[in-house]
mmCIF file of C-alpha atoms and ligand atoms in Angstrom:
data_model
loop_
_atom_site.group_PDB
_atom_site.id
_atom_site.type_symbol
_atom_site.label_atom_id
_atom_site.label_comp_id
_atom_site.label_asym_id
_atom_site.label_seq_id
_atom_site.Cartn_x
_atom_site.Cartn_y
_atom_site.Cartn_z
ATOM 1 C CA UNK A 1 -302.352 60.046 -112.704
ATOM 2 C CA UNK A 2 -301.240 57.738 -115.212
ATOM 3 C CA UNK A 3 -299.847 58.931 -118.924
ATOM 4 C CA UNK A 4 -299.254 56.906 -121.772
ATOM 5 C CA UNK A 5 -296.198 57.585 -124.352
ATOM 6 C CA UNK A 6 -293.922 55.454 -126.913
ATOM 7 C CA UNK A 7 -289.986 54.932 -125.405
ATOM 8 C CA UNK A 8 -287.926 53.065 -127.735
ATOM 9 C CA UNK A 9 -289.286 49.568 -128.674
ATOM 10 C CA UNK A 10 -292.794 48.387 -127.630
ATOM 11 C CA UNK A 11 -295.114 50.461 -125.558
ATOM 12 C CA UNK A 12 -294.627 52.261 -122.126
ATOM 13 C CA UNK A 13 -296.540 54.394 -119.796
ATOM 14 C CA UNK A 14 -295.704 57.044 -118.375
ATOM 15 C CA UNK A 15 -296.727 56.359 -114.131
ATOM 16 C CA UNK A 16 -296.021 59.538 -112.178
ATOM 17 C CA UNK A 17 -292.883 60.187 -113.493
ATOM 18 C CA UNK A 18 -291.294 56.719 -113.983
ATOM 19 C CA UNK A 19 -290.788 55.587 -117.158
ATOM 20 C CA UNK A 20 -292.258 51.766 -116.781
ATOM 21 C CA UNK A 21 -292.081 48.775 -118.983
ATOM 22 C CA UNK A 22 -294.357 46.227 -120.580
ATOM 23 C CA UNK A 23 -294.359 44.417 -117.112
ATOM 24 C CA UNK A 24 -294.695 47.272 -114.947
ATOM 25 C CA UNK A 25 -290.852 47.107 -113.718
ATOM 26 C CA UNK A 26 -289.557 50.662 -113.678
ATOM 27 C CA UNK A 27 -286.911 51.822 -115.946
ATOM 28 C CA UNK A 28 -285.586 55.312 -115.379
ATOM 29 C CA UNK A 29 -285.656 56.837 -112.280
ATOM 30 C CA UNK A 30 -285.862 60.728 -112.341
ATOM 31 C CA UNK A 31 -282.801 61.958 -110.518
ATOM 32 C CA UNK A 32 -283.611 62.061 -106.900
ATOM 33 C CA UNK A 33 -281.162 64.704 -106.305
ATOM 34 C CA UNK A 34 -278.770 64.102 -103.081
ATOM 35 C CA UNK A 35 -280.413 63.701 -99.717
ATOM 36 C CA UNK A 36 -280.012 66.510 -97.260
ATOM 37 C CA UNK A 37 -276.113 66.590 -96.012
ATOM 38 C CA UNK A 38 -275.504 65.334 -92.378
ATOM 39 C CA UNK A 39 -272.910 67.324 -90.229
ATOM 40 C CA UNK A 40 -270.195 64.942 -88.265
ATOM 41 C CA UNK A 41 -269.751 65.622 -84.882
ATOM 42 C CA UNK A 42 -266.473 66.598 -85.708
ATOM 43 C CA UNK A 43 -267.603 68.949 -88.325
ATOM 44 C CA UNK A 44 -269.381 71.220 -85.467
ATOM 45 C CA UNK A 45 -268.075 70.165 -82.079
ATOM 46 C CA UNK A 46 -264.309 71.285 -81.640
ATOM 47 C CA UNK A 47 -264.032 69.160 -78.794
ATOM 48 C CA UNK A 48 -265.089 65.763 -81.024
ATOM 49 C CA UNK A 49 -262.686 66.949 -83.464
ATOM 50 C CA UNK A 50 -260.190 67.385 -80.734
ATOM 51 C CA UNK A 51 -261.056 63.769 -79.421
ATOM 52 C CA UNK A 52 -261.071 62.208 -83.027
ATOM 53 C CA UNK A 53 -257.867 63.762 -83.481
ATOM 54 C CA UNK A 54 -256.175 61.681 -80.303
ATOM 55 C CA UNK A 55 -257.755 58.557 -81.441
ATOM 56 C CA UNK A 56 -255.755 59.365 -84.750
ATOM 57 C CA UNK A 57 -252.664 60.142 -83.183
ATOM 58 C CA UNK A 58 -253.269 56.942 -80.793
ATOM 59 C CA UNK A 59 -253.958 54.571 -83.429
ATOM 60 C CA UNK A 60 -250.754 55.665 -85.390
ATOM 61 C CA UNK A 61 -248.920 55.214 -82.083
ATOM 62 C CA UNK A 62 -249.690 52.073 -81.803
ATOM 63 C CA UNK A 63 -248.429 50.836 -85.323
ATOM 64 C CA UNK A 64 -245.309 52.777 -83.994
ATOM 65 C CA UNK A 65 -245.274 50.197 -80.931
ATOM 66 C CA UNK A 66 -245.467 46.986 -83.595
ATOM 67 C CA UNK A 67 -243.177 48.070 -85.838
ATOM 68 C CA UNK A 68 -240.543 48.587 -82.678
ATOM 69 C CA UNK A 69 -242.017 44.828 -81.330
ATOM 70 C CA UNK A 70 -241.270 43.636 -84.939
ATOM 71 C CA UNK A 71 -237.474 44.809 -85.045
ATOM 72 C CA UNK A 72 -237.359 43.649 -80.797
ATOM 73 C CA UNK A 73 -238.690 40.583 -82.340
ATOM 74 C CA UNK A 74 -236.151 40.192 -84.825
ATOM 75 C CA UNK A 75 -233.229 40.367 -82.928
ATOM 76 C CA UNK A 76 -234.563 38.975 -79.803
ATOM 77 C CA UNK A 77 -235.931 35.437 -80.854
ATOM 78 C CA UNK A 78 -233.746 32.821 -82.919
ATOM 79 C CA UNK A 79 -235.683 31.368 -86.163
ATOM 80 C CA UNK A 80 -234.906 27.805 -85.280
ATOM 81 C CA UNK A 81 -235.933 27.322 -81.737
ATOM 82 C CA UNK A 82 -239.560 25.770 -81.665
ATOM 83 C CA UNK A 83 -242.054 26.291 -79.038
ATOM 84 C CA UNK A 84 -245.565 24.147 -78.819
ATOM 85 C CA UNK A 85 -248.373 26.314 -80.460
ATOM 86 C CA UNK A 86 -252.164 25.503 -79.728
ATOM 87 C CA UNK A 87 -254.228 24.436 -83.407
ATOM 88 C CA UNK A 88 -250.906 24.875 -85.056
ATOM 89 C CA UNK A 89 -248.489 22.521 -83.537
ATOM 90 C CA UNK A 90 -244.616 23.363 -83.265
ATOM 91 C CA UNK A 91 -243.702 26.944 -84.328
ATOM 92 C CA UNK A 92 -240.877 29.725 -84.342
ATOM 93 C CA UNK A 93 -241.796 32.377 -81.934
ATOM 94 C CA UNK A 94 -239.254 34.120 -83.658
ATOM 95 C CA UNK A 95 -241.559 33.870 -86.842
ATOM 96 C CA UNK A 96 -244.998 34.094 -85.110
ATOM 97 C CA UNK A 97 -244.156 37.479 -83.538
ATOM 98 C CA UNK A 98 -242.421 38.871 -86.769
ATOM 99 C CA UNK A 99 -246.008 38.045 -88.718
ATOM 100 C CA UNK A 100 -248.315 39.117 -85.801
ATOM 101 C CA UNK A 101 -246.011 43.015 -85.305
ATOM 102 C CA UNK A 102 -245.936 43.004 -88.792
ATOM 103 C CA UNK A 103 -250.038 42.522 -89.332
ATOM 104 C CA UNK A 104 -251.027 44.927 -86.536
ATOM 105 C CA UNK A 105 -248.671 47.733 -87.839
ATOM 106 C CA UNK A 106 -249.827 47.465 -90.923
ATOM 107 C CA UNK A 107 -253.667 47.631 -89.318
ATOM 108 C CA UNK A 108 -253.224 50.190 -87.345
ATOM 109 C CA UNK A 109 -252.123 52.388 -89.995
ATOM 110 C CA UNK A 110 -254.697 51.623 -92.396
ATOM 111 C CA UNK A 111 -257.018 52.144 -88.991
ATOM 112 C CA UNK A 112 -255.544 55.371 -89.021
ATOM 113 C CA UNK A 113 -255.742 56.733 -91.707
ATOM 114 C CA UNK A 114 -259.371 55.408 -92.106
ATOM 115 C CA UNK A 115 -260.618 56.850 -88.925
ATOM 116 C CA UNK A 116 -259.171 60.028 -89.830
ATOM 117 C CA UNK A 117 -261.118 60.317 -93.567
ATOM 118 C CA UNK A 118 -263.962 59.902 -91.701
ATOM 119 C CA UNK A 119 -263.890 61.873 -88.628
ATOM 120 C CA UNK A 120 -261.872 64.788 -89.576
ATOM 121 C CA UNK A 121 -260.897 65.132 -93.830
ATOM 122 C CA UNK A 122 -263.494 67.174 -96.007
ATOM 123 C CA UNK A 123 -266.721 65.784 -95.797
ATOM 124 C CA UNK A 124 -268.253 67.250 -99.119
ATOM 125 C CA UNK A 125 -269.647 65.493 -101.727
ATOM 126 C CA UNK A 126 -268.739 66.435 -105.397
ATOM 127 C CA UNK A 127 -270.045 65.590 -108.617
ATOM 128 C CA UNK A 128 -267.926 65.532 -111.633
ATOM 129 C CA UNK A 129 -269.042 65.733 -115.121
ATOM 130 C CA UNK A 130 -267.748 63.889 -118.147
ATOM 131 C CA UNK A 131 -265.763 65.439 -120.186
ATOM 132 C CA UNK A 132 -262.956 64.879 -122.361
ATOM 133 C CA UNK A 133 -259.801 63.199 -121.332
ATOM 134 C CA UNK A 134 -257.083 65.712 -121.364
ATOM 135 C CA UNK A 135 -258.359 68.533 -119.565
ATOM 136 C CA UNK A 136 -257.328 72.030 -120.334
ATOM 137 C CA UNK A 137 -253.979 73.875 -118.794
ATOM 138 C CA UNK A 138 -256.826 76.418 -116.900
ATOM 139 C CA UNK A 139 -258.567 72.945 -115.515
ATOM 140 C CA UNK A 140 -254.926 71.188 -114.709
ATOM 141 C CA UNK A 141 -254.181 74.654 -112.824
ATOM 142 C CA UNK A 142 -257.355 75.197 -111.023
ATOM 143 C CA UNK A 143 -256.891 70.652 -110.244
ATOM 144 C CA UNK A 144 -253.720 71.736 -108.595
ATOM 145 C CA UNK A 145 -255.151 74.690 -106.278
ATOM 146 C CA UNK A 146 -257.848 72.084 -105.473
ATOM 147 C CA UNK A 147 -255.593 69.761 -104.578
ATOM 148 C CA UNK A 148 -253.363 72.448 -102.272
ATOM 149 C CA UNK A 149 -256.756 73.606 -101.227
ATOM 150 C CA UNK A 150 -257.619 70.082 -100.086
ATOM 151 C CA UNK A 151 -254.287 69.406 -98.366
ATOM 152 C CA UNK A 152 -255.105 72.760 -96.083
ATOM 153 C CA UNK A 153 -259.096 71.425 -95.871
ATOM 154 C CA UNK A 154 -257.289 67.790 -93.981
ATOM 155 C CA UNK A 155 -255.747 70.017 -92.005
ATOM 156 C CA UNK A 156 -252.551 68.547 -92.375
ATOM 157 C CA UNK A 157 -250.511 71.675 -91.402
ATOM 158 C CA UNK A 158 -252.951 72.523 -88.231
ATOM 159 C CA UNK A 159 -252.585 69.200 -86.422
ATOM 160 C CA UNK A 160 -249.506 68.608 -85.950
ATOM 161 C CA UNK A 161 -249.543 65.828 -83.685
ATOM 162 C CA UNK A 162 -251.313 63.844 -86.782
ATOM 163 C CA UNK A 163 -248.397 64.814 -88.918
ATOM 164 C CA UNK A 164 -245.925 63.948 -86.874
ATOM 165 C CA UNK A 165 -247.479 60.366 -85.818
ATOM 166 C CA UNK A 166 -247.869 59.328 -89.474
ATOM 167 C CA UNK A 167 -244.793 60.221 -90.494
ATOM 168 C CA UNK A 168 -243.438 58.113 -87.927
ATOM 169 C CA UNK A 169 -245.795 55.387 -88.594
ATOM 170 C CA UNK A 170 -244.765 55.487 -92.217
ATOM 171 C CA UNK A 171 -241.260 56.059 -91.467
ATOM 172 C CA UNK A 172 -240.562 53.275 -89.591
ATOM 173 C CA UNK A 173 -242.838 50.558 -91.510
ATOM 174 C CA UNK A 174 -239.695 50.595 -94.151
ATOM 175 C CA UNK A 175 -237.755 48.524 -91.671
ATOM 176 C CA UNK A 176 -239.842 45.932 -91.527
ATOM 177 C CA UNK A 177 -239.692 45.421 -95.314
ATOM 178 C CA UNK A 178 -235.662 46.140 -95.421
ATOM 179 C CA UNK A 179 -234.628 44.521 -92.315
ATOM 180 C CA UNK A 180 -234.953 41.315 -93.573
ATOM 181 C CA UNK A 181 -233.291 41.592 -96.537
ATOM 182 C CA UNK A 182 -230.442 43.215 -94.643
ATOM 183 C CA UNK A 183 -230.313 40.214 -91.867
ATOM 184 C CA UNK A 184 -231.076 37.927 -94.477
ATOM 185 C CA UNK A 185 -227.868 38.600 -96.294
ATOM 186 C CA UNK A 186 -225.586 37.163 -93.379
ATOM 187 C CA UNK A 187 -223.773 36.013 -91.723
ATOM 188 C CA UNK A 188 -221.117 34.444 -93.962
ATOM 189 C CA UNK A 189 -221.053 30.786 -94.016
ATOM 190 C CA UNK A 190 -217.517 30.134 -92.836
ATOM 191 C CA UNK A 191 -217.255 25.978 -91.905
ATOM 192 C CA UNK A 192 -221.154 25.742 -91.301
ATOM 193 C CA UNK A 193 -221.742 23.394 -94.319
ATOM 194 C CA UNK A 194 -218.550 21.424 -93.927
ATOM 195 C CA UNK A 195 -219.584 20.622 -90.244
ATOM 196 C CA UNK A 196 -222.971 17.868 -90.216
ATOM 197 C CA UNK A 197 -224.680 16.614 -87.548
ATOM 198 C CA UNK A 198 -223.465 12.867 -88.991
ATOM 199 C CA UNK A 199 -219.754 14.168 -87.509
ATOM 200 C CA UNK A 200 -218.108 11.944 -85.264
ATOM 201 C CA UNK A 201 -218.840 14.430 -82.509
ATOM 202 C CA UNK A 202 -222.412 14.436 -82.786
ATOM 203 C CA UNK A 203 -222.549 10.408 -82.650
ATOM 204 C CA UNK A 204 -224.587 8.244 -79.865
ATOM 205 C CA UNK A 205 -222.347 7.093 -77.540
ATOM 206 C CA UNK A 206 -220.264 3.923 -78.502
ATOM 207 C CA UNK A 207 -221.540 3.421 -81.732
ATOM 208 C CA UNK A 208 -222.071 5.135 -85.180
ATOM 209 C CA UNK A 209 -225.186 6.911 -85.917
ATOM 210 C CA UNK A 210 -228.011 5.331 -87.544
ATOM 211 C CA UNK A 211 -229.590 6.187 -90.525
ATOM 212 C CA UNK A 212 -233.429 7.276 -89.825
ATOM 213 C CA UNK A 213 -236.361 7.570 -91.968
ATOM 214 C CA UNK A 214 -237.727 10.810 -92.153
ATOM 215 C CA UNK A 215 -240.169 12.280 -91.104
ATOM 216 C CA UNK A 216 -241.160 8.680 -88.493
ATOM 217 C CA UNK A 217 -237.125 8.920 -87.319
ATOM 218 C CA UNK A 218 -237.203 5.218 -87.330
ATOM 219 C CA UNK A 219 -233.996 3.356 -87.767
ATOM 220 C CA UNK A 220 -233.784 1.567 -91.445
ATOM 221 C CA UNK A 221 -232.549 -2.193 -91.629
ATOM 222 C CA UNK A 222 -230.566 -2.839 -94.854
ATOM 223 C CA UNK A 223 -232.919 -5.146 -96.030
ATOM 224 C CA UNK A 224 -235.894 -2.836 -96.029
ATOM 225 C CA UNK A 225 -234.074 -0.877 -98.702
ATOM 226 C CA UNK A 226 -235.135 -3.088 -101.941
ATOM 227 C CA UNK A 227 -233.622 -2.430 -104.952
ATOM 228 C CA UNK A 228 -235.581 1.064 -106.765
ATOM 229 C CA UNK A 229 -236.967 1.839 -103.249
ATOM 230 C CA UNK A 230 -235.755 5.691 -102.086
ATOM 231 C CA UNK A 231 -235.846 7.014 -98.594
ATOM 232 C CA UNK A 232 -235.227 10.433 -97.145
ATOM 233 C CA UNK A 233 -232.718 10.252 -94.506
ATOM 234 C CA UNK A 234 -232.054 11.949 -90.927
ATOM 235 C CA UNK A 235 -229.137 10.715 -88.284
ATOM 236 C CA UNK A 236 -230.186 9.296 -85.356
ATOM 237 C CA UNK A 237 -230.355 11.437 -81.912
ATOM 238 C CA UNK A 238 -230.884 15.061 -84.623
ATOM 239 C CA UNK A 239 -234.062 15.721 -83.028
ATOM 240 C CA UNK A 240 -232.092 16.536 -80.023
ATOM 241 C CA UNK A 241 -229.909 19.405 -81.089
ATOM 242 C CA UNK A 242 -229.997 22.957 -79.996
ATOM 243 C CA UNK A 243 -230.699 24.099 -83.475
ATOM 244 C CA UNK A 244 -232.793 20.566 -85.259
ATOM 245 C CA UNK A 245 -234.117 22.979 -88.079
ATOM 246 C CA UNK A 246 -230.289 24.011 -89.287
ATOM 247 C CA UNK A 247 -228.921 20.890 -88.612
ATOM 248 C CA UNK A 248 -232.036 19.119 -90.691
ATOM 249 C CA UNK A 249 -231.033 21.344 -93.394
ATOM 250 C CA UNK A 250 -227.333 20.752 -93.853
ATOM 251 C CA UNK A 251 -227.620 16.672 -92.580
ATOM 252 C CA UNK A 252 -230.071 15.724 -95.157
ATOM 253 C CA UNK A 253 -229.646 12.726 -97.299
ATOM 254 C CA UNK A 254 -230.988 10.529 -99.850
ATOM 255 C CA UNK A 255 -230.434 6.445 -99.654
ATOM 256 C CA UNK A 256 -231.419 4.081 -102.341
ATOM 257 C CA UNK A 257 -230.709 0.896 -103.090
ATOM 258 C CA UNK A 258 -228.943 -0.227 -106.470
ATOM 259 C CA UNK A 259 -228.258 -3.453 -108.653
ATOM 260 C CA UNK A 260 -224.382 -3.268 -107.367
ATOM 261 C CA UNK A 261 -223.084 -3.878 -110.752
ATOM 262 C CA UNK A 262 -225.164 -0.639 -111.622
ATOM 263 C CA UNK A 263 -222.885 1.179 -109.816
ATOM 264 C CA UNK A 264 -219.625 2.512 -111.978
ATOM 265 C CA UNK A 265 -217.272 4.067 -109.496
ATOM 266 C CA UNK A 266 -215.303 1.629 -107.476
ATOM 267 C CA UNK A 267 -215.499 4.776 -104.585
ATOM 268 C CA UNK A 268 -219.390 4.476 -104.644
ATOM 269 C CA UNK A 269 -219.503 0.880 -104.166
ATOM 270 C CA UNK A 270 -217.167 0.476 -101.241
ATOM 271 C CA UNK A 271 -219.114 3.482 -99.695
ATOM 272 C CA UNK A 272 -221.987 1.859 -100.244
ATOM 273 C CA UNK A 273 -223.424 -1.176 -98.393
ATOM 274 C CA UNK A 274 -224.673 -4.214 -101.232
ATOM 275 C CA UNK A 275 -225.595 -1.533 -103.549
ATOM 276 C CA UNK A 276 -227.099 0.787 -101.056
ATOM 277 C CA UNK A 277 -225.350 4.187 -101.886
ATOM 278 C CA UNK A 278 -226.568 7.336 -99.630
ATOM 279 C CA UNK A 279 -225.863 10.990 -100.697
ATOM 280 C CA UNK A 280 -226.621 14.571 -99.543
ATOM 281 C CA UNK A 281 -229.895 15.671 -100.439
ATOM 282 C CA UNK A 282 -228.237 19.739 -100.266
ATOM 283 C CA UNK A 283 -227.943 20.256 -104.695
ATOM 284 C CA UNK A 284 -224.377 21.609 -104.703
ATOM 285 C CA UNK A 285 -225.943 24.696 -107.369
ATOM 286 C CA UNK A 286 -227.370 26.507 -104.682
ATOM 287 C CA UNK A 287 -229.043 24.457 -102.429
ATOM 288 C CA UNK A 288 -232.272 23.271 -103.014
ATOM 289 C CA UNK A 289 -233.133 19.444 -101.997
ATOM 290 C CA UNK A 290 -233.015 16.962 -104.383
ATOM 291 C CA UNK A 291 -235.890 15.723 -104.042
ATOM 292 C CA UNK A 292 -236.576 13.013 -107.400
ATOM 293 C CA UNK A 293 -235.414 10.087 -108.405
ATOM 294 C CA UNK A 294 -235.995 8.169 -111.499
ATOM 295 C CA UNK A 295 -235.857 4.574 -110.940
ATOM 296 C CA UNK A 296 -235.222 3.377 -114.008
ATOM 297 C CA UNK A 297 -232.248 5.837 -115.062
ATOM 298 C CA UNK A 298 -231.076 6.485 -111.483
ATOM 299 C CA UNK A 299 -230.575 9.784 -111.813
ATOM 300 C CA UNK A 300 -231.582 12.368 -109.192
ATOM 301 C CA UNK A 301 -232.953 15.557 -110.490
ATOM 302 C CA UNK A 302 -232.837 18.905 -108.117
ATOM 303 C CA UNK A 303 -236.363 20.324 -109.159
ATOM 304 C CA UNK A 304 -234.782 23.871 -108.911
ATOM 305 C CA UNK A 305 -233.288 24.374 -112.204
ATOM 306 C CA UNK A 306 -233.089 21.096 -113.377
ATOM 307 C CA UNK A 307 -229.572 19.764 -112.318
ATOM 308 C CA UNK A 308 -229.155 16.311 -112.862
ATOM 309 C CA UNK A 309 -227.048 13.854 -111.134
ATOM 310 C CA UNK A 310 -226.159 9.946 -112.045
ATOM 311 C CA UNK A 311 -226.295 7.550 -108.981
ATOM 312 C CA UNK A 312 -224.837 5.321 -111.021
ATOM 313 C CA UNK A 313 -221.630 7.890 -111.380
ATOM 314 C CA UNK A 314 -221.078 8.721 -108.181
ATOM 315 C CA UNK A 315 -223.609 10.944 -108.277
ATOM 316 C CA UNK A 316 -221.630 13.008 -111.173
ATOM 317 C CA UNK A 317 -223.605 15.828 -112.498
ATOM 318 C CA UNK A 318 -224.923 14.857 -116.284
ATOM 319 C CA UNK A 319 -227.225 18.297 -116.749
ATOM 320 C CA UNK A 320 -227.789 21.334 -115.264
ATOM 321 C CA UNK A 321 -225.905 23.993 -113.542
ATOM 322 C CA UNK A 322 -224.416 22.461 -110.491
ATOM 323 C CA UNK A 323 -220.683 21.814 -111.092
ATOM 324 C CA UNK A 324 -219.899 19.320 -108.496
ATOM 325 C CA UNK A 325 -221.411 15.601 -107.416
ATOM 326 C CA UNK A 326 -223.639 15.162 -104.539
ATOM 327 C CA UNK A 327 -220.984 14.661 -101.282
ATOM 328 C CA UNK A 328 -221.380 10.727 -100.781
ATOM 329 C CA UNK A 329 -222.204 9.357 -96.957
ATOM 330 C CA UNK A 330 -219.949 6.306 -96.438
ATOM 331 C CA UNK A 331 -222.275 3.903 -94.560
ATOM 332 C CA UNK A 332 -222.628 -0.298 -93.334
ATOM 333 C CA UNK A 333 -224.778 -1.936 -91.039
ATOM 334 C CA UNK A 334 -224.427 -2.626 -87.275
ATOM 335 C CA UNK A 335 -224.378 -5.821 -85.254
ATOM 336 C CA UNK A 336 -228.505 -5.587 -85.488
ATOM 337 C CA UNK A 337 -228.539 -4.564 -89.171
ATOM 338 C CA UNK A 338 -229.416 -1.381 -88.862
ATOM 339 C CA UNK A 339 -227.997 0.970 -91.872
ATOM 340 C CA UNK A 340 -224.962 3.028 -89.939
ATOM 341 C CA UNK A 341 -223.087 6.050 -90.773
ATOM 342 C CA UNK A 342 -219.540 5.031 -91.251
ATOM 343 C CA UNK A 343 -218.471 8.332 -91.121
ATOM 344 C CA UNK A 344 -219.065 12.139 -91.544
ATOM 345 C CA UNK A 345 -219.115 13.693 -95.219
ATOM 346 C CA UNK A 346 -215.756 13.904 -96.587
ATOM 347 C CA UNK A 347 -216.230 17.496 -98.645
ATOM 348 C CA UNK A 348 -218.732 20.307 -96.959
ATOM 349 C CA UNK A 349 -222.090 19.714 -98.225
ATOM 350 C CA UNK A 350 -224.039 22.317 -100.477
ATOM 351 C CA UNK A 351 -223.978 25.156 -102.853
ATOM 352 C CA UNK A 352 -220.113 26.536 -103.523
ATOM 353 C CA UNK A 353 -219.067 29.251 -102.071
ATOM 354 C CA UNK A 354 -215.795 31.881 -101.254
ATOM 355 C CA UNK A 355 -214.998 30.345 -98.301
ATOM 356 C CA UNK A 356 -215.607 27.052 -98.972
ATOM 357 C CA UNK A 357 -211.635 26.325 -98.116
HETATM 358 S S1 FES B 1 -230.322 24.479 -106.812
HETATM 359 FE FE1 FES B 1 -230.309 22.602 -107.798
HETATM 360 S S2 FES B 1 -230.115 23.081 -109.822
HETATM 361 FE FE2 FES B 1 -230.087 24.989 -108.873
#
């Protein structure tokens, strides 16, 4: 049966119940009312509730297990040995196991705690009317028994074995977000930055360490370097030692090549090789690599917070907060004209610290 009425602008009809526009496309809906409610299993079989209660418990073990993996993990694996990955390339275990314990305790207790809303908390459905937004101290009192009520209806107090899993499960995933910081913290640096992998110790045998290109490691002949030309600087033979990822860090150095009469400091020059000057890429603020140079003012800027250094000064700082110049690398060329170390840094390389000494 079809009825015909006025709603709003323009006519309507009225088509067994719907209210239905100008093109036939329904507009209002009469409330359907909620379809008839569906038991879970768990709702009227002990025994599933029982059994979705161990799966629970089991999933929130096994975050338990990863968070334990992630502190084994920690300790057990040092950050800067590499290992071959597949797809990735060269990796840390150390760092691939802290991510992978991390993700799959978090998972398993978000698992958790979904499996358990669905298998085993209150499954009724409410609706809530509008109503004005502070409610009423007999509404915030009878909110509060509702909420009590629900904590007894999730049977938080009856199953113990859920209780005591996710507390552990929540318990424990705090040390994965403190340990860090903790380990993080130490150890103090003693000698490590006044040590460098260009020390005589380190150097090939019977000669003096070349200077290599990085990322290639190629050696660098002196007349590559043309004058505005930068390079980013490794010693030879680095790739080889037990820890190449610290050693990178503190051994790092910048090389560029200068009009000699650029240079101001008599030091610089004869620690240079025709105008080639290398210095420590480490910013002696706190650390970050100094990674630009401006060709035309030759000053090298630590993108950090902006400290500023003037080749053409010995690398003196002109801006910023770093207090001291970049540690200079005394270097000359060998028999095949390959840009050599001369020697070790003379001053520990980096940030300043307490024990510098
Ligand atoms: S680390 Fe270079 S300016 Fe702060």
């Amino acid at each position: 049966m079809t009825d015909s009425t006025e709603f709003g602008k323009g006519a309507v009809r009225l088509d067994q119940g719907h209210v239905v526009g100008d093109g036939g496309i329904p507009e209002r809906f009469q409330n359907p009312g909620l379809p008839p409610h569906v038991h879970r299993l768990a709702d009227v079989d002990p025994r599933a509730a029982k059994r979705a209660e161990r799966q629970v418990a089991t999933l929130f073990l096994l975050s338990i297990l990863a968070t334990l993996a992630f502190v084994v993990a920690y300790f057990a694996f040092p950050v800067s040995k590499l290992v071959p990955v597949p797809f990735i390339g060269q990796a840390s275990p150390s760092h691939l196991l802290l991510g992978l314990t991390l993700a799959a305790s978090l998972f398993f207790i978000g698992a958790g705690a979904v499996h358990w809303a669905k298998t085993l908390m209150p499954d009724t459905e409410v609706v809530e009317q509008r109503h004005p937004l502070r409610s009423s101290a007999e509404e915030r009192e009878a909110f509060t028994e509702t909420l009590s009520a629900g904590g007894d209806a999730a049977q938080i107090n009856r199953r113990p074995l859920i209780k005591a899993t996710l507390g552990g499960a929540l318990g424990l995933f705090a040390i994965p977000l403190v340990l860090p910081v903790i380990g993080g913290l130490g150890p103090l640096p003693g000698n490590a930055l006044s040590t460098t992998f260009w020390d005589e110790n380190h150097w090939p045998k019977g000669r003096r360490p070349r200077l290599m290109r990085d990322p290639e490691m190629l050696p660098i002949k002196a007349d590559e370097v043309t004058i505005g030309s930068v390079f980013h600087v490794l010693p030879e033979g680095i790739d080889k030692a037990e820890h190449p990822l610290d050693e990178k860090g503190k051994a790092a150095v910048l090389l560029m090549r200068l009009n000699p009469e650029d240079l101001k400091v008599k030091k610089a020059r004869d620690w240079g090789y025709q105008g080639i000057v290398a210095y420590s890429k480490i910013c002696t603020h706190v650390g970050c690599p100094v990674g630009l140079y401006e060709q035309q003012t030759h000053h090298l800027l630590c993108p950090c917070h902006q400290s500023t250094f003037d080749v053409t000064q010995d690398c003196k700082v002109i801006f910023g907060p770093a207090h001291r110049p970049l540690p200079q690398l005394k270097i000359n060329v060998d028999d095949e004209g390959y840009l050599v170390a001369e020697s070790g840094f003379a001053e520990a390389v980096g940030p300043s610290f307490w024990e510098r000494g």
